Amino acid sequence: FIKKVHGGALANPKTPEAVHRQNGTPSPEATLIAQKATTLLRDGMVLLMDGGPVTLSLIDQIPAELELTIFTNSIAAAERLATLSNISTYLLGGKITGRNRLTAGVEVVRAIEELHADLCLINASSLHETIGLTSNNRDIAIVKRAMIASAARTSVCCPSEHLGQIQPFKVAKLNGFSTLITDLLPEDDALEGMSRQVLQIL
């Protein structure tokens, strides 16, 4: 249930319970972040979205009057999106990676490279002031980088518990994002260093 880290321990993100939380009922923090993220949505937008608790909560909060086109590598997200008549949903096909049912690989990256999205929404499980966004999975890190490169704007969604954390595979520096969305108030001291590197904090 935990994994050893230098100087202490963190909740193990690979336990069945943790994976269930990722694909099931989102936490209050994820719900709040999703509420903030919905303020960025505009009718007719093309979106790139990866998987995670914030994505699933966001889908449940998409206003019915908005017509959107959404590309995602999350099977769980695509399943929920497919029930919404106002959303055109595209599942990026490739190898299914990990228990959280994300697709990755060359096929996914090539499909993303053919797109130009209005907005990319990226889930973060580790975000550091200096290192930026990192991932514990190399294939997923590559997909995230491709999504960021194929969007006019990118918003990174990070629960406060993951701020300051670092994982092995680099995705992007903070200045590569237009918006940082957390469950904290923008003026919170924990965001002070990050506020100088992103255009907007919600």
PDB file of C-alpha atoms in Angstrom:
ATOM      1  CA  PHE A   1       0.000   0.000   0.000  1.00  0.00           C
ATOM      2  CA  ILE A   2       3.015   2.290   0.267  1.00  0.00           C
ATOM      3  CA  LYS A   3       6.288   2.603  -1.595  1.00  0.00           C
ATOM      4  CA  LYS A   4       9.618   3.536  -0.048  1.00  0.00           C
ATOM      5  CA  VAL A   5      11.119   6.865  -1.095  1.00  0.00           C
ATOM      6  CA  HIS A   6      14.140   8.781   0.122  1.00  0.00           C
ATOM      7  CA  GLY A   7      13.233  10.226   3.478  1.00  0.00           C
ATOM      8  CA  GLY A   8       9.859   8.555   3.936  1.00  0.00           C
ATOM      9  CA  ALA A   9       7.028   6.818   2.091  1.00  0.00           C
ATOM     10  CA  LEU A  10       4.275   7.655  -0.385  1.00  0.00           C
ATOM     11  CA  ALA A  11       0.997   5.948  -1.205  1.00  0.00           C
ATOM     12  CA  ASN A  12       1.644   3.303  -3.854  1.00  0.00           C
ATOM     13  CA  PRO A  13      -0.154   4.397  -7.067  1.00  0.00           C
ATOM     14  CA  LYS A  14      -0.135   0.849  -8.455  1.00  0.00           C
ATOM     15  CA  THR A  15      -2.255  -0.909  -5.837  1.00  0.00           C
ATOM     16  CA  PRO A  16      -5.707  -2.070  -7.000  1.00  0.00           C
ATOM     17  CA  GLU A  17      -7.269   0.424  -4.587  1.00  0.00           C
ATOM     18  CA  ALA A  18      -5.319   3.330  -6.094  1.00  0.00           C
ATOM     19  CA  VAL A  19      -6.176   2.272  -9.625  1.00  0.00           C
ATOM     20  CA  HIS A  20      -9.840   2.004  -8.650  1.00  0.00           C
ATOM     21  CA  ARG A  21      -9.737   5.596  -7.398  1.00  0.00           C
ATOM     22  CA  GLN A  22      -8.215   6.694 -10.697  1.00  0.00           C
ATOM     23  CA  ASN A  23     -11.003   5.112 -12.729  1.00  0.00           C
ATOM     24  CA  GLY A  24     -13.849   5.362 -10.234  1.00  0.00           C
ATOM     25  CA  THR A  25     -15.185   8.061  -7.924  1.00  0.00           C
ATOM     26  CA  PRO A  26     -12.871  11.103  -8.005  1.00  0.00           C
ATOM     27  CA  SER A  27     -11.641  12.759  -4.825  1.00  0.00           C
ATOM     28  CA  PRO A  28     -12.985  16.157  -3.707  1.00  0.00           C
ATOM     29  CA  GLU A  29      -9.690  17.670  -4.897  1.00  0.00           C
ATOM     30  CA  ALA A  30     -10.083  16.190  -8.386  1.00  0.00           C
ATOM     31  CA  THR A  31     -13.695  17.385  -8.516  1.00  0.00           C
ATOM     32  CA  LEU A  32     -12.681  20.942  -7.609  1.00  0.00           C
ATOM     33  CA  ILE A  33      -9.903  20.964 -10.220  1.00  0.00           C
ATOM     34  CA  ALA A  34     -12.350  19.688 -12.835  1.00  0.00           C
ATOM     35  CA  GLN A  35     -14.819  22.454 -11.945  1.00  0.00           C
ATOM     36  CA  LYS A  36     -12.091  25.030 -12.559  1.00  0.00           C
ATOM     37  CA  ALA A  37     -11.083  23.318 -15.824  1.00  0.00           C
ATOM     38  CA  THR A  38     -14.618  23.520 -17.233  1.00  0.00           C
ATOM     39  CA  THR A  39     -14.294  27.337 -17.242  1.00  0.00           C
ATOM     40  CA  LEU A  40     -11.736  26.959 -20.054  1.00  0.00           C
ATOM     41  CA  LEU A  41     -14.127  25.095 -22.360  1.00  0.00           C
ATOM     42  CA  ARG A  42     -15.743  26.879 -25.302  1.00  0.00           C
ATOM     43  CA  ASP A  43     -18.306  25.684 -27.824  1.00  0.00           C
ATOM     44  CA  GLY A  44     -16.742  24.020 -30.870  1.00  0.00           C
ATOM     45  CA  MET A  45     -13.372  23.350 -29.254  1.00  0.00           C
ATOM     46  CA  VAL A  46     -11.102  20.456 -30.201  1.00  0.00           C
ATOM     47  CA  LEU A  47      -9.565  18.979 -27.059  1.00  0.00           C
ATOM     48  CA  LEU A  48      -6.772  16.553 -26.268  1.00  0.00           C
ATOM     49  CA  MET A  49      -7.205  14.831 -22.896  1.00  0.00           C
ATOM     50  CA  ASP A  50      -5.246  12.096 -21.182  1.00  0.00           C
ATOM     51  CA  GLY A  51      -6.615   9.916 -18.408  1.00  0.00           C
ATOM     52  CA  GLY A  52      -6.923  10.357 -14.668  1.00  0.00           C
ATOM     53  CA  PRO A  53      -9.348  11.331 -11.906  1.00  0.00           C
ATOM     54  CA  VAL A  54      -9.606  14.955 -13.034  1.00  0.00           C
ATOM     55  CA  THR A  55     -10.461  13.921 -16.597  1.00  0.00           C
ATOM     56  CA  LEU A  56     -13.253  11.617 -15.438  1.00  0.00           C
ATOM     57  CA  SER A  57     -14.681  14.270 -13.130  1.00  0.00           C
ATOM     58  CA  LEU A  58     -14.456  16.886 -15.892  1.00  0.00           C
ATOM     59  CA  ILE A  59     -16.443  14.689 -18.264  1.00  0.00           C
ATOM     60  CA  ASP A  60     -19.250  14.493 -15.718  1.00  0.00           C
ATOM     61  CA  GLN A  61     -19.323  18.310 -15.540  1.00  0.00           C
ATOM     62  CA  ILE A  62     -19.224  19.235 -19.250  1.00  0.00           C
ATOM     63  CA  PRO A  63     -22.182  21.576 -19.897  1.00  0.00           C
ATOM     64  CA  ALA A  64     -24.763  19.967 -22.178  1.00  0.00           C
ATOM     65  CA  GLU A  65     -24.921  23.063 -24.391  1.00  0.00           C
ATOM     66  CA  LEU A  66     -21.269  22.746 -25.426  1.00  0.00           C
ATOM     67  CA  GLU A  67     -20.453  20.769 -28.561  1.00  0.00           C
ATOM     68  CA  LEU A  68     -16.884  19.522 -28.385  1.00  0.00           C
ATOM     69  CA  THR A  69     -14.545  17.184 -30.255  1.00  0.00           C
ATOM     70  CA  ILE A  70     -12.353  15.251 -27.846  1.00  0.00           C
ATOM     71  CA  PHE A  71      -9.375  12.999 -28.535  1.00  0.00           C
ATOM     72  CA  THR A  72      -8.187  10.860 -25.625  1.00  0.00           C
ATOM     73  CA  ASN A  73      -5.901   7.922 -24.912  1.00  0.00           C
ATOM     74  CA  SER A  74      -7.962   6.910 -21.877  1.00  0.00           C
ATOM     75  CA  ILE A  75     -10.365   4.009 -22.364  1.00  0.00           C
ATOM     76  CA  ALA A  76     -12.272   4.959 -19.201  1.00  0.00           C
ATOM     77  CA  ALA A  77     -12.662   8.547 -20.440  1.00  0.00           C
ATOM     78  CA  ALA A  78     -13.771   7.427 -23.912  1.00  0.00           C
ATOM     79  CA  GLU A  79     -16.405   5.153 -22.394  1.00  0.00           C
ATOM     80  CA  ARG A  80     -17.919   8.051 -20.455  1.00  0.00           C
ATOM     81  CA  LEU A  81     -17.649  10.497 -23.351  1.00  0.00           C
ATOM     82  CA  ALA A  82     -19.416   8.070 -25.664  1.00  0.00           C
ATOM     83  CA  THR A  83     -22.602   8.496 -23.600  1.00  0.00           C
ATOM     84  CA  LEU A  84     -22.714  12.270 -24.264  1.00  0.00           C
ATOM     85  CA  SER A  85     -24.577  13.271 -27.422  1.00  0.00           C
ATOM     86  CA  ASN A  86     -22.921  16.704 -27.585  1.00  0.00           C
ATOM     87  CA  ILE A  87     -19.390  15.234 -27.735  1.00  0.00           C
ATOM     88  CA  SER A  88     -17.617  13.754 -30.752  1.00  0.00           C
ATOM     89  CA  THR A  89     -15.232  11.257 -29.173  1.00  0.00           C
ATOM     90  CA  TYR A  90     -12.077   9.736 -30.647  1.00  0.00           C
ATOM     91  CA  LEU A  91     -10.122   7.056 -28.774  1.00  0.00           C
ATOM     92  CA  LEU A  92      -6.458   7.128 -29.770  1.00  0.00           C
ATOM     93  CA  GLY A  93      -5.647   3.521 -30.547  1.00  0.00           C
ATOM     94  CA  GLY A  94      -2.451   1.791 -29.485  1.00  0.00           C
ATOM     95  CA  LYS A  95      -1.019  -0.567 -26.922  1.00  0.00           C
ATOM     96  CA  ILE A  96      -2.919  -0.535 -23.628  1.00  0.00           C
ATOM     97  CA  THR A  97      -0.429   0.484 -20.955  1.00  0.00           C
ATOM     98  CA  GLY A  98      -0.831  -0.144 -17.238  1.00  0.00           C
ATOM     99  CA  ARG A  99      -3.835  -0.870 -15.065  1.00  0.00           C
ATOM    100  CA  ASN A 100      -5.307   2.574 -15.658  1.00  0.00           C
ATOM    101  CA  ARG A 101      -6.130   1.581 -19.270  1.00  0.00           C
ATOM    102  CA  LEU A 102      -4.262   4.232 -21.230  1.00  0.00           C
ATOM    103  CA  THR A 103      -3.113   3.701 -24.804  1.00  0.00           C
ATOM    104  CA  ALA A 104       0.447   4.525 -25.811  1.00  0.00           C
ATOM    105  CA  GLY A 105       3.043   3.741 -28.435  1.00  0.00           C
ATOM    106  CA  VAL A 106       3.994   4.856 -31.922  1.00  0.00           C
ATOM    107  CA  GLU A 107       0.429   4.656 -33.285  1.00  0.00           C
ATOM    108  CA  VAL A 108      -0.894   7.008 -30.607  1.00  0.00           C
ATOM    109  CA  VAL A 109       1.916   9.522 -31.046  1.00  0.00           C
ATOM    110  CA  ARG A 110       1.511   9.582 -34.840  1.00  0.00           C
ATOM    111  CA  ALA A 111      -2.233  10.156 -34.537  1.00  0.00           C
ATOM    112  CA  ILE A 112      -1.641  13.045 -32.112  1.00  0.00           C
ATOM    113  CA  GLU A 113       0.951  14.610 -34.420  1.00  0.00           C
ATOM    114  CA  GLU A 114      -1.716  14.889 -37.134  1.00  0.00           C
ATOM    115  CA  LEU A 115      -3.898  17.057 -34.872  1.00  0.00           C
ATOM    116  CA  HIS A 116      -4.005  20.711 -33.903  1.00  0.00           C
ATOM    117  CA  ALA A 117      -6.147  20.983 -30.781  1.00  0.00           C
ATOM    118  CA  ASP A 118      -7.415  24.199 -29.224  1.00  0.00           C
ATOM    119  CA  LEU A 119      -6.698  22.955 -25.718  1.00  0.00           C
ATOM    120  CA  CYS A 120      -4.843  20.082 -24.086  1.00  0.00           C
ATOM    121  CA  LEU A 121      -5.743  19.017 -20.554  1.00  0.00           C
ATOM    122  CA  ILE A 122      -2.986  17.002 -18.864  1.00  0.00           C
ATOM    123  CA  ASN A 123      -3.287  15.160 -15.543  1.00  0.00           C
ATOM    124  CA  ALA A 124      -0.227  15.438 -13.299  1.00  0.00           C
ATOM    125  CA  SER A 125       0.807  12.936 -10.645  1.00  0.00           C
ATOM    126  CA  SER A 126       4.060  14.843 -10.021  1.00  0.00           C
ATOM    127  CA  LEU A 127       4.801  18.510 -10.645  1.00  0.00           C
ATOM    128  CA  HIS A 128       7.970  20.209  -9.478  1.00  0.00           C
ATOM    129  CA  GLU A 129       8.853  23.906  -9.557  1.00  0.00           C
ATOM    130  CA  THR A 130      12.245  23.294 -11.211  1.00  0.00           C
ATOM    131  CA  ILE A 131      11.917  19.922 -12.966  1.00  0.00           C
ATOM    132  CA  GLY A 132       8.349  20.425 -14.193  1.00  0.00           C
ATOM    133  CA  LEU A 133       5.911  17.647 -15.076  1.00  0.00           C
ATOM    134  CA  THR A 134       7.220  14.091 -14.826  1.00  0.00           C
ATOM    135  CA  SER A 135       5.740  10.593 -15.137  1.00  0.00           C
ATOM    136  CA  ASN A 136       6.531   7.139 -13.772  1.00  0.00           C
ATOM    137  CA  ASN A 137       5.926   5.573 -17.205  1.00  0.00           C
ATOM    138  CA  ARG A 138       8.148   6.371 -20.197  1.00  0.00           C
ATOM    139  CA  ASP A 139       5.513   5.526 -22.822  1.00  0.00           C
ATOM    140  CA  ILE A 140       2.912   7.710 -21.135  1.00  0.00           C
ATOM    141  CA  ALA A 141       5.444  10.554 -20.806  1.00  0.00           C
ATOM    142  CA  ILE A 142       6.017  10.426 -24.579  1.00  0.00           C
ATOM    143  CA  VAL A 143       2.261  10.600 -25.247  1.00  0.00           C
ATOM    144  CA  LYS A 144       1.885  13.570 -22.894  1.00  0.00           C
ATOM    145  CA  ARG A 145       4.697  15.397 -24.689  1.00  0.00           C
ATOM    146  CA  ALA A 146       3.029  14.762 -28.058  1.00  0.00           C
ATOM    147  CA  MET A 147      -0.293  16.095 -26.748  1.00  0.00           C
ATOM    148  CA  ILE A 148       1.335  19.274 -25.461  1.00  0.00           C
ATOM    149  CA  ALA A 149       3.108  19.851 -28.790  1.00  0.00           C
ATOM    150  CA  SER A 150      -0.134  19.426 -30.761  1.00  0.00           C
ATOM    151  CA  ALA A 151      -2.255  21.958 -28.854  1.00  0.00           C
ATOM    152  CA  ALA A 152      -2.457  25.731 -29.000  1.00  0.00           C
ATOM    153  CA  ARG A 153      -2.736  25.851 -25.194  1.00  0.00           C
ATOM    154  CA  THR A 154      -2.090  23.300 -22.462  1.00  0.00           C
ATOM    155  CA  SER A 155      -3.475  23.241 -18.940  1.00  0.00           C
ATOM    156  CA  VAL A 156      -1.877  20.944 -16.374  1.00  0.00           C
ATOM    157  CA  CYS A 157      -4.217  19.661 -13.658  1.00  0.00           C
ATOM    158  CA  CYS A 158      -2.412  18.752 -10.442  1.00  0.00           C
ATOM    159  CA  PRO A 159      -3.831  17.967  -6.986  1.00  0.00           C
ATOM    160  CA  SER A 160      -1.850  19.768  -4.293  1.00  0.00           C
ATOM    161  CA  GLU A 161      -0.646  16.470  -2.818  1.00  0.00           C
ATOM    162  CA  HIS A 162       1.424  15.913  -5.979  1.00  0.00           C
ATOM    163  CA  LEU A 163       3.091  19.330  -6.009  1.00  0.00           C
ATOM    164  CA  GLY A 164       6.826  19.137  -5.430  1.00  0.00           C
ATOM    165  CA  GLN A 165       7.071  15.493  -6.449  1.00  0.00           C
ATOM    166  CA  ILE A 166       9.410  14.126  -9.122  1.00  0.00           C
ATOM    167  CA  GLN A 167       9.131  10.907 -11.143  1.00  0.00           C
ATOM    168  CA  PRO A 168      11.749   9.391 -13.489  1.00  0.00           C
ATOM    169  CA  PHE A 169      10.539  10.504 -16.925  1.00  0.00           C
ATOM    170  CA  LYS A 170      10.420  14.172 -17.912  1.00  0.00           C
ATOM    171  CA  VAL A 171       7.410  15.542 -19.778  1.00  0.00           C
ATOM    172  CA  ALA A 172       7.639  19.349 -19.840  1.00  0.00           C
ATOM    173  CA  LYS A 173       8.906  22.346 -17.918  1.00  0.00           C
ATOM    174  CA  LEU A 174       6.365  24.577 -16.198  1.00  0.00           C
ATOM    175  CA  ASN A 175       6.818  27.329 -18.769  1.00  0.00           C
ATOM    176  CA  GLY A 176       5.409  24.929 -21.357  1.00  0.00           C
ATOM    177  CA  PHE A 177       1.932  25.300 -19.843  1.00  0.00           C
ATOM    178  CA  SER A 178      -0.505  28.162 -20.253  1.00  0.00           C
ATOM    179  CA  THR A 179      -2.505  27.281 -17.125  1.00  0.00           C
ATOM    180  CA  LEU A 180      -1.909  25.421 -13.869  1.00  0.00           C
ATOM    181  CA  ILE A 181      -5.049  24.155 -12.147  1.00  0.00           C
ATOM    182  CA  THR A 182      -4.925  22.882  -8.562  1.00  0.00           C
ATOM    183  CA  ASP A 183      -7.285  22.534  -5.619  1.00  0.00           C
ATOM    184  CA  LEU A 184      -5.472  25.432  -3.900  1.00  0.00           C
ATOM    185  CA  LEU A 185      -6.210  29.125  -4.127  1.00  0.00           C
ATOM    186  CA  PRO A 186      -3.946  30.845  -6.699  1.00  0.00           C
ATOM    187  CA  GLU A 187      -2.348  32.961  -3.983  1.00  0.00           C
ATOM    188  CA  ASP A 188      -1.401  29.949  -1.826  1.00  0.00           C
ATOM    189  CA  ASP A 189       2.244  30.010  -0.690  1.00  0.00           C
ATOM    190  CA  ALA A 190       2.789  26.519  -2.134  1.00  0.00           C
ATOM    191  CA  LEU A 191       2.301  27.972  -5.629  1.00  0.00           C
ATOM    192  CA  GLU A 192       4.540  31.002  -5.247  1.00  0.00           C
ATOM    193  CA  GLY A 193       7.465  29.620  -7.249  1.00  0.00           C
ATOM    194  CA  MET A 194       5.211  28.206  -9.936  1.00  0.00           C
ATOM    195  CA  SER A 195       3.226  31.416 -10.386  1.00  0.00           C
ATOM    196  CA  ARG A 196       6.271  33.060 -11.981  1.00  0.00           C
ATOM    197  CA  GLN A 197       6.474  30.359 -14.657  1.00  0.00           C
ATOM    198  CA  VAL A 198       2.922  29.877 -15.946  1.00  0.00           C
ATOM    199  CA  LEU A 199       0.626  32.483 -17.451  1.00  0.00           C
ATOM    200  CA  GLN A 200      -2.368  31.656 -15.270  1.00  0.00           C
ATOM    201  CA  ILE A 201      -3.167  29.717 -12.107  1.00  0.00           C
ATOM    202  CA  LEU A 202      -6.725  28.623 -11.362  1.00  0.00           C
TER     203      LEU A 202
END
